[in-house]
PDB file of C-alpha atoms in Angstrom:
ATOM      1  CA  MET J   1      82.875  74.922  -5.766  1.00  0.00           C
ATOM      2  CA  THR J   2      79.734  74.267  -7.796  1.00  0.00           C
ATOM      3  CA  ALA J   3      81.427  73.120 -11.001  1.00  0.00           C
ATOM      4  CA  ALA J   4      84.996  72.458  -9.852  1.00  0.00           C
ATOM      5  CA  LEU J   5      84.628  68.713 -10.474  1.00  0.00           C
ATOM      6  CA  HIS J   6      82.113  68.821 -13.312  1.00  0.00           C
ATOM      7  CA  ASP J   7      81.783  65.432 -15.044  1.00  0.00           C
ATOM      8  CA  ARG J   8      84.491  63.812 -12.933  1.00  0.00           C
ATOM      9  CA  VAL J   9      84.121  60.506 -11.158  1.00  0.00           C
ATOM     10  CA  VAL J  10      85.331  60.174  -7.571  1.00  0.00           C
ATOM     11  CA  LEU J  11      85.509  57.041  -5.429  1.00  0.00           C
ATOM     12  CA  VAL J  12      85.408  57.682  -1.669  1.00  0.00           C
ATOM     13  CA  THR J  13      86.069  54.909   0.849  1.00  0.00           C
ATOM     14  CA  GLY J  14      84.750  54.991   4.396  1.00  0.00           C
ATOM     15  CA  ALA J  15      81.956  57.202   3.098  1.00  0.00           C
ATOM     16  CA  GLY J  16      79.219  56.171   5.507  1.00  0.00           C
ATOM     17  CA  ALA J  17      79.730  58.795   8.198  1.00  0.00           C
ATOM     18  CA  GLY J  18      81.934  61.564   9.511  1.00  0.00           C
ATOM     19  CA  LEU J  19      84.495  63.059   7.187  1.00  0.00           C
ATOM     20  CA  GLY J  20      83.900  60.425   4.493  1.00  0.00           C
ATOM     21  CA  ARG J  21      80.269  61.441   4.193  1.00  0.00           C
ATOM     22  CA  THR J  22      81.199  65.123   4.196  1.00  0.00           C
ATOM     23  CA  LEU J  23      83.727  64.631   1.407  1.00  0.00           C
ATOM     24  CA  SER J  24      81.278  62.608  -0.675  1.00  0.00           C
ATOM     25  CA  LEU J  25      78.624  65.318  -0.405  1.00  0.00           C
ATOM     26  CA  ALA J  26      81.146  68.055  -1.234  1.00  0.00           C
ATOM     27  CA  CYS J  27      82.423  66.236  -4.325  1.00  0.00           C
ATOM     28  CA  ALA J  28      78.860  65.738  -5.539  1.00  0.00           C
ATOM     29  CA  GLU J  29      78.059  69.396  -4.925  1.00  0.00           C
ATOM     30  CA  ALA J  30      81.140  70.287  -6.979  1.00  0.00           C
ATOM     31  CA  GLY J  31      79.729  68.333  -9.914  1.00  0.00           C
ATOM     32  CA  ALA J  32      81.314  64.899  -9.540  1.00  0.00           C
ATOM     33  CA  ALA J  33      79.649  61.533  -9.787  1.00  0.00           C
ATOM     34  CA  VAL J  34      80.536  59.789  -6.529  1.00  0.00           C
ATOM     35  CA  VAL J  35      81.061  56.082  -5.950  1.00  0.00           C
ATOM     36  CA  VAL J  36      80.196  55.846  -2.266  1.00  0.00           C
ATOM     37  CA  ALA J  37      82.065  52.869  -0.824  1.00  0.00           C
ATOM     38  CA  GLY J  38      81.527  51.496   2.654  1.00  0.00           C
ATOM     39  CA  PRO J  39      80.727  48.244   4.440  1.00  0.00           C
ATOM     40  CA  GLY J  40      77.456  49.387   6.025  1.00  0.00           C
ATOM     41  CA  ASP J  41      74.082  50.817   5.145  1.00  0.00           C
ATOM     42  CA  ASN J  42      75.161  54.256   6.351  1.00  0.00           C
ATOM     43  CA  ALA J  43      77.181  54.524   3.116  1.00  0.00           C
ATOM     44  CA  ARG J  44      73.975  53.794   1.201  1.00  0.00           C
ATOM     45  CA  ALA J  45      72.389  56.658   3.129  1.00  0.00           C
ATOM     46  CA  THR J  46      75.203  58.951   1.964  1.00  0.00           C
ATOM     47  CA  ALA J  47      74.516  58.023  -1.661  1.00  0.00           C
ATOM     48  CA  ASP J  48      70.806  58.547  -1.127  1.00  0.00           C
ATOM     49  CA  ARG J  49      71.390  62.044   0.257  1.00  0.00           C
ATOM     50  CA  ILE J  50      73.365  62.932  -2.838  1.00  0.00           C
ATOM     51  CA  THR J  51      70.801  61.646  -5.307  1.00  0.00           C
ATOM     52  CA  GLU J  52      67.892  63.144  -3.382  1.00  0.00           C
ATOM     53  CA  GLY J  53      69.652  66.489  -3.676  1.00  0.00           C
ATOM     54  CA  GLY J  54      69.961  66.143  -7.436  1.00  0.00           C
ATOM     55  CA  GLY J  55      73.524  64.823  -7.536  1.00  0.00           C
ATOM     56  CA  ARG J  56      74.978  61.641  -8.988  1.00  0.00           C
ATOM     57  CA  ALA J  57      76.077  58.816  -6.717  1.00  0.00           C
ATOM     58  CA  ILE J  58      76.013  55.067  -6.409  1.00  0.00           C
ATOM     59  CA  PHE J  59      76.517  52.989  -3.284  1.00  0.00           C
ATOM     60  CA  VAL J  60      78.875  50.014  -3.349  1.00  0.00           C
ATOM     61  CA  ARG J  61      79.053  47.804  -0.282  1.00  0.00           C
ATOM     62  CA  SER J  62      82.790  47.528   0.089  1.00  0.00           C
ATOM     63  CA  ASP J  63      85.237  46.430   2.772  1.00  0.00           C
ATOM     64  CA  VAL J  64      88.595  47.936   1.792  1.00  0.00           C
ATOM     65  CA  THR J  65      90.450  44.997   3.332  1.00  0.00           C
ATOM     66  CA  VAL J  66      88.884  42.617   0.786  1.00  0.00           C
ATOM     67  CA  PRO J  67      90.423  42.719  -2.725  1.00  0.00           C
ATOM     68  CA  ASP J  68      87.239  41.616  -4.497  1.00  0.00           C
ATOM     69  CA  ASP J  69      85.255  44.383  -2.795  1.00  0.00           C
ATOM     70  CA  VAL J  70      87.731  47.069  -3.834  1.00  0.00           C
ATOM     71  CA  ASN J  71      87.906  45.719  -7.374  1.00  0.00           C
ATOM     72  CA  GLU J  72      84.113  45.784  -7.526  1.00  0.00           C
ATOM     73  CA  ALA J  73      83.951  49.415  -6.425  1.00  0.00           C
ATOM     74  CA  VAL J  74      86.387  50.418  -9.158  1.00  0.00           C
ATOM     75  CA  ALA J  75      84.519  48.299 -11.716  1.00  0.00           C
ATOM     76  CA  VAL J  76      81.255  50.018 -10.791  1.00  0.00           C
ATOM     77  CA  ALA J  77      82.855  53.402 -11.487  1.00  0.00           C
ATOM     78  CA  MET J  78      83.721  52.221 -14.977  1.00  0.00           C
ATOM     79  CA  GLU J  79      80.424  50.495 -15.663  1.00  0.00           C
ATOM     80  CA  ARG J  80      78.193  53.248 -14.297  1.00  0.00           C
ATOM     81  CA  TYR J  81      80.126  56.382 -15.184  1.00  0.00           C
ATOM     82  CA  GLY J  82      82.658  55.358 -17.808  1.00  0.00           C
ATOM     83  CA  GLY J  83      85.867  55.849 -15.869  1.00  0.00           C
ATOM     84  CA  LEU J  84      87.501  57.131 -12.705  1.00  0.00           C
ATOM     85  CA  ASP J  85      89.195  60.478 -12.058  1.00  0.00           C
ATOM     86  CA  ALA J  86      90.023  60.273  -8.371  1.00  0.00           C
ATOM     87  CA  VAL J  87      90.176  58.015  -5.342  1.00  0.00           C
ATOM     88  CA  VAL J  88      89.890  59.370  -1.804  1.00  0.00           C
ATOM     89  CA  HIS J  89      90.896  56.683   0.672  1.00  0.00           C
ATOM     90  CA  ASN J  90      89.263  57.837   3.877  1.00  0.00           C
ATOM     91  CA  ALA J  91      88.436  54.488   5.514  1.00  0.00           C
ATOM     92  CA  THR J  92      90.109  53.868   8.846  1.00  0.00           C
ATOM     93  CA  SER J  93      89.869  51.257  11.572  1.00  0.00           C
ATOM     94  CA  ARG J  94      86.875  51.412  13.890  1.00  0.00           C
ATOM     95  CA  LEU J  95      89.470  51.277  16.661  1.00  0.00           C
ATOM     96  CA  SER J  96      91.078  54.560  15.610  1.00  0.00           C
ATOM     97  CA  SER J  97      89.878  56.542  18.616  1.00  0.00           C
ATOM     98  CA  ARG J  98      90.549  53.797  21.170  1.00  0.00           C
ATOM     99  CA  THR J  99      93.447  54.926  23.336  1.00  0.00           C
ATOM    100  CA  THR J 100      96.124  52.478  24.442  1.00  0.00           C
ATOM    101  CA  THR J 101      99.853  52.152  24.978  1.00  0.00           C
ATOM    102  CA  ILE J 102     101.984  49.995  22.722  1.00  0.00           C
ATOM    103  CA  ASP J 103     102.491  47.331  25.396  1.00  0.00           C
ATOM    104  CA  GLU J 104      98.716  47.010  25.848  1.00  0.00           C
ATOM    105  CA  LEU J 105      97.921  46.972  22.135  1.00  0.00           C
ATOM    106  CA  THR J 106      96.818  43.533  20.964  1.00  0.00           C
ATOM    107  CA  GLY J 107      98.063  41.907  17.801  1.00  0.00           C
ATOM    108  CA  ALA J 108      94.514  41.731  16.493  1.00  0.00           C
ATOM    109  CA  ASP J 109      94.004  45.471  16.998  1.00  0.00           C
ATOM    110  CA  TRP J 110      97.309  46.241  15.286  1.00  0.00           C
ATOM    111  CA  ASP J 111      96.330  44.049  12.339  1.00  0.00           C
ATOM    112  CA  ASP J 112      92.991  45.822  12.017  1.00  0.00           C
ATOM    113  CA  HIS J 113      94.655  49.239  11.778  1.00  0.00           C
ATOM    114  CA  VAL J 114      97.076  47.959   9.160  1.00  0.00           C
ATOM    115  CA  ALA J 115      94.348  46.204   7.186  1.00  0.00           C
ATOM    116  CA  VAL J 116      91.951  49.127   6.886  1.00  0.00           C
ATOM    117  CA  SER J 117      94.324  52.069   6.495  1.00  0.00           C
ATOM    118  CA  LEU J 118      97.394  50.639   4.817  1.00  0.00           C
ATOM    119  CA  ARG J 119      96.265  47.459   3.069  1.00  0.00           C
ATOM    120  CA  GLY J 120      93.132  49.329   2.018  1.00  0.00           C
ATOM    121  CA  ALA J 121      95.223  52.052   0.394  1.00  0.00           C
ATOM    122  CA  TYR J 122      97.359  49.444  -1.365  1.00  0.00           C
ATOM    123  CA  LEU J 123      94.303  47.621  -2.705  1.00  0.00           C
ATOM    124  CA  CYS J 124      92.730  50.879  -3.870  1.00  0.00           C
ATOM    125  CA  ALA J 125      95.952  51.859  -5.617  1.00  0.00           C
ATOM    126  CA  VAL J 126      96.328  48.543  -7.420  1.00  0.00           C
ATOM    127  CA  ALA J 127      92.675  48.399  -8.440  1.00  0.00           C
ATOM    128  CA  SER J 128      92.394  51.992  -9.647  1.00  0.00           C
ATOM    129  CA  PHE J 129      95.696  52.706 -11.357  1.00  0.00           C
ATOM    130  CA  ASP J 130      94.706  51.812 -14.917  1.00  0.00           C
ATOM    131  CA  LEU J 131      91.602  53.991 -14.787  1.00  0.00           C
ATOM    132  CA  LEU J 132      93.447  56.863 -13.102  1.00  0.00           C
ATOM    133  CA  ARG J 133      96.220  56.691 -15.681  1.00  0.00           C
ATOM    134  CA  ALA J 134      93.668  56.901 -18.479  1.00  0.00           C
ATOM    135  CA  ARG J 135      92.409  60.234 -17.101  1.00  0.00           C
ATOM    136  CA  ARG J 136      95.579  61.596 -15.449  1.00  0.00           C
ATOM    137  CA  GLY J 137      93.748  61.349 -12.171  1.00  0.00           C
ATOM    138  CA  ARG J 138      94.255  61.885  -8.439  1.00  0.00           C
ATOM    139  CA  PHE J 139      94.916  59.496  -5.570  1.00  0.00           C
ATOM    140  CA  VAL J 140      94.353  61.044  -2.133  1.00  0.00           C
ATOM    141  CA  VAL J 141      94.691  59.394   1.273  1.00  0.00           C
ATOM    142  CA  MET J 142      93.686  60.805   4.635  1.00  0.00           C
ATOM    143  CA  THR J 143      96.498  60.932   7.167  1.00  0.00           C
ATOM    144  CA  SER J 144      96.605  62.640  10.573  1.00  0.00           C
ATOM    145  CA  PRO J 145      98.614  64.929  12.836  1.00  0.00           C
ATOM    146  CA  ALA J 146      99.371  61.744  14.797  1.00  0.00           C
ATOM    147  CA  ALA J 147     101.403  60.570  11.810  1.00  0.00           C
ATOM    148  CA  LEU J 148     103.423  63.746  11.806  1.00  0.00           C
ATOM    149  CA  GLU J 149     104.201  64.231  15.486  1.00  0.00           C
ATOM    150  CA  GLY J 150     103.502  60.783  16.973  1.00  0.00           C
ATOM    151  CA  SER J 151     101.033  59.794  19.675  1.00  0.00           C
ATOM    152  CA  ARG J 152     101.610  58.100  23.010  1.00  0.00           C
ATOM    153  CA  THR J 153      97.960  56.974  23.191  1.00  0.00           C
ATOM    154  CA  LEU J 154      97.307  56.009  19.542  1.00  0.00           C
ATOM    155  CA  PRO J 155     100.479  54.177  18.485  1.00  0.00           C
ATOM    156  CA  ALA J 156      98.935  51.913  15.844  1.00  0.00           C
ATOM    157  CA  TYR J 157      96.862  54.711  14.341  1.00  0.00           C
ATOM    158  CA  ALA J 158      99.902  56.991  14.172  1.00  0.00           C
ATOM    159  CA  ALA J 159     102.022  54.235  12.630  1.00  0.00           C
ATOM    160  CA  VAL J 160      99.671  53.377   9.771  1.00  0.00           C
ATOM    161  CA  LYS J 161      98.900  57.020   9.047  1.00  0.00           C
ATOM    162  CA  GLY J 162     102.619  57.679   8.861  1.00  0.00           C
ATOM    163  CA  ALA J 163     103.075  54.726   6.516  1.00  0.00           C
ATOM    164  CA  LEU J 164     100.450  56.200   4.208  1.00  0.00           C
ATOM    165  CA  ARG J 165     102.669  59.257   3.764  1.00  0.00           C
ATOM    166  CA  GLY J 166     105.469  56.981   2.572  1.00  0.00           C
ATOM    167  CA  LEU J 167     103.122  55.261   0.152  1.00  0.00           C
ATOM    168  CA  VAL J 168     101.977  58.606  -1.259  1.00  0.00           C
ATOM    169  CA  LYS J 169     105.578  59.676  -1.864  1.00  0.00           C
ATOM    170  CA  SER J 170     106.443  56.392  -3.552  1.00  0.00           C
ATOM    171  CA  LEU J 171     103.385  56.474  -5.784  1.00  0.00           C
ATOM    172  CA  ALA J 172     104.109  60.082  -6.716  1.00  0.00           C
ATOM    173  CA  VAL J 173     107.473  58.998  -8.111  1.00  0.00           C
ATOM    174  CA  GLU J 174     106.133  55.868  -9.791  1.00  0.00           C
ATOM    175  CA  TRP J 175     102.908  57.317 -11.185  1.00  0.00           C
ATOM    176  CA  GLY J 176     104.117  60.818 -12.032  1.00  0.00           C
ATOM    177  CA  PRO J 177     105.257  59.897 -15.554  1.00  0.00           C
ATOM    178  CA  TYR J 178     101.678  58.775 -16.263  1.00  0.00           C
ATOM    179  CA  GLY J 179     100.216  62.081 -15.118  1.00  0.00           C
ATOM    180  CA  VAL J 180      98.669  60.679 -11.935  1.00  0.00           C
ATOM    181  CA  THR J 181      99.185  62.771  -8.807  1.00  0.00           C
ATOM    182  CA  THR J 182      99.132  61.450  -5.240  1.00  0.00           C
ATOM    183  CA  LEU J 183      98.570  63.356  -2.019  1.00  0.00           C
ATOM    184  CA  ALA J 184      97.993  62.907   1.690  1.00  0.00           C
ATOM    185  CA  LEU J 185      95.748  65.246   3.651  1.00  0.00           C
ATOM    186  CA  SER J 186      96.186  65.807   7.393  1.00  0.00           C
ATOM    187  CA  PRO J 187      93.051  67.501   8.777  1.00  0.00           C
ATOM    188  CA  LEU J 188      92.326  68.847  12.227  1.00  0.00           C
ATOM    189  CA  ALA J 189      88.538  68.768  12.340  1.00  0.00           C
ATOM    190  CA  MET J 190      85.597  68.244  14.654  1.00  0.00           C
ATOM    191  CA  THR J 191      84.814  64.620  13.867  1.00  0.00           C
ATOM    192  CA  PRO J 192      81.888  62.713  15.435  1.00  0.00           C
ATOM    193  CA  ALA J 193      84.325  60.975  17.788  1.00  0.00           C
ATOM    194  CA  LEU J 194      85.759  64.311  18.916  1.00  0.00           C
ATOM    195  CA  GLU J 195      82.258  65.747  19.333  1.00  0.00           C
ATOM    196  CA  ARG J 196      81.375  62.869  21.660  1.00  0.00           C
ATOM    197  CA  ALA J 197      84.560  63.452  23.644  1.00  0.00           C
ATOM    198  CA  CYS J 198      83.699  67.141  24.010  1.00  0.00           C
ATOM    199  CA  LEU J 199      80.213  66.295  25.245  1.00  0.00           C
ATOM    200  CA  ASP J 200      81.720  64.010  27.869  1.00  0.00           C
ATOM    201  CA  ASN J 201      84.288  66.649  28.809  1.00  0.00           C
ATOM    202  CA  PRO J 202      83.014  70.188  28.055  1.00  0.00           C
ATOM    203  CA  ALA J 203      86.358  71.743  28.979  1.00  0.00           C
ATOM    204  CA  LEU J 204      88.038  69.791  26.181  1.00  0.00           C
ATOM    205  CA  ARG J 205      86.586  71.962  23.415  1.00  0.00           C
ATOM    206  CA  THR J 206      87.867  75.155  25.002  1.00  0.00           C
ATOM    207  CA  ARG J 207      91.285  73.640  25.573  1.00  0.00           C
ATOM    208  CA  LEU J 208      91.544  72.426  21.980  1.00  0.00           C
ATOM    209  CA  ASP J 209      90.419  75.765  20.563  1.00  0.00           C
ATOM    210  CA  ARG J 210      93.139  77.523  22.554  1.00  0.00           C
ATOM    211  CA  MET J 211      95.785  75.246  21.033  1.00  0.00           C
ATOM    212  CA  VAL J 212      94.976  76.393  17.477  1.00  0.00           C
ATOM    213  CA  PRO J 213      96.326  79.801  16.409  1.00  0.00           C
ATOM    214  CA  LEU J 214      93.133  80.491  14.448  1.00  0.00           C
ATOM    215  CA  GLY J 215      91.194  79.851  17.636  1.00  0.00           C
ATOM    216  CA  ARG J 216      89.022  76.892  16.712  1.00  0.00           C
ATOM    217  CA  ILE J 217      88.980  73.274  15.607  1.00  0.00           C
ATOM    218  CA  GLY J 218      88.258  72.945  11.906  1.00  0.00           C
ATOM    219  CA  ASP J 219      84.786  72.368  10.518  1.00  0.00           C
ATOM    220  CA  PRO J 220      84.641  69.376   8.131  1.00  0.00           C
ATOM    221  CA  ASP J 221      82.170  71.068   5.779  1.00  0.00           C
ATOM    222  CA  THR J 222      83.717  74.499   5.474  1.00  0.00           C
ATOM    223  CA  ASP J 223      87.402  73.961   6.307  1.00  0.00           C
ATOM    224  CA  ILE J 224      88.324  70.462   5.126  1.00  0.00           C
ATOM    225  CA  ALA J 225      85.986  69.510   2.269  1.00  0.00           C
ATOM    226  CA  PRO J 226      86.789  72.567   0.112  1.00  0.00           C
ATOM    227  CA  VAL J 227      90.493  71.710   0.286  1.00  0.00           C
ATOM    228  CA  VAL J 228      89.831  68.155  -0.891  1.00  0.00           C
ATOM    229  CA  VAL J 229      87.687  69.438  -3.759  1.00  0.00           C
ATOM    230  CA  PHE J 230      90.522  71.763  -4.742  1.00  0.00           C
ATOM    231  CA  LEU J 231      93.065  68.933  -4.623  1.00  0.00           C
ATOM    232  CA  LEU J 232      90.895  66.842  -6.948  1.00  0.00           C
ATOM    233  CA  GLY J 233      90.485  69.675  -9.452  1.00  0.00           C
ATOM    234  CA  ASP J 234      92.598  71.315 -12.143  1.00  0.00           C
ATOM    235  CA  GLY J 235      94.145  73.861  -9.797  1.00  0.00           C
ATOM    236  CA  ALA J 236      96.124  71.152  -7.991  1.00  0.00           C
ATOM    237  CA  ARG J 237      97.422  69.295 -11.038  1.00  0.00           C
ATOM    238  CA  TYR J 238     101.062  70.187 -10.265  1.00  0.00           C
ATOM    239  CA  ILE J 239     100.968  69.127  -6.596  1.00  0.00           C
ATOM    240  CA  SER J 240     102.083  65.565  -5.915  1.00  0.00           C
ATOM    241  CA  GLY J 241     103.818  63.518  -3.244  1.00  0.00           C
ATOM    242  CA  GLN J 242     102.964  66.035  -0.528  1.00  0.00           C
ATOM    243  CA  THR J 243     101.123  65.994   2.779  1.00  0.00           C
ATOM    244  CA  ILE J 244      98.694  68.907   2.866  1.00  0.00           C
ATOM    245  CA  VAL J 245      98.160  70.002   6.466  1.00  0.00           C
ATOM    246  CA  VAL J 246      94.833  71.715   7.191  1.00  0.00           C
ATOM    247  CA  ASP J 247      94.944  72.545  10.892  1.00  0.00           C
ATOM    248  CA  GLY J 248      94.561  76.273  11.511  1.00  0.00           C
ATOM    249  CA  GLY J 249      98.286  76.627  12.166  1.00  0.00           C
ATOM    250  CA  ARG J 250      98.338  74.130  15.039  1.00  0.00           C
ATOM    251  CA  PHE J 251     101.449  72.265  13.875  1.00  0.00           C
ATOM    252  CA  THR J 252     103.658  74.923  12.336  1.00  0.00           C
ATOM    253  CA  GLY J 253     106.794  72.784  12.345  1.00  0.00           C
ATOM    254  CA  LEU J 254     105.449  70.041  10.093  1.00  0.00           C
TER     255      LEU J 254
END
């Protein structure tokens, strides 16, 4: 993947930890300049890791629910690197792993899910379109198996992730004539939250591994990040409006 994204500029939201950090590092390793967007100093640490390793990155303190913050992140891409080739909207609510039923879900929690995942994607799309059109770029959002099969314990998370699939399809139709492709990615990976759950319940890891035909939960670095790098590169230029499922064969009916 060393030169797959040579001289491209990629904006990643929610880049401070977990999959967002992994994707930022992978894009930089593939040759991209990365605009590392996140509300906390952990996103700055992601940018620092990239630059310390010889890559190109800049940190932008950005809350994706705030239009001015998103506009600033896109403006930084233009000012620092001269344009924008791709947006990866990875940010999600801090409540994403909190289990609840719909009747126990508060209005405030629902609004937070909508704001970060869905409103954030909308704001990123509006802010970035002109720059993406100029370079026939990519717009990628992270969805989830919960969006595809539903969840009785994560109803708000499943709802907004499902809505993102609708947005991707709509943008594919609207933006296609300008050469901009849009995609959703549904990964099944060992996230920090899942790692903590497995530590609390050691039997969980074994049970999850048995559910996947390939026999294991995906690794963010080696199973998920390379797919995202591919989707941002030339080899995926004719793929648009789709949800790419990377799950070891777990959900074969999707």
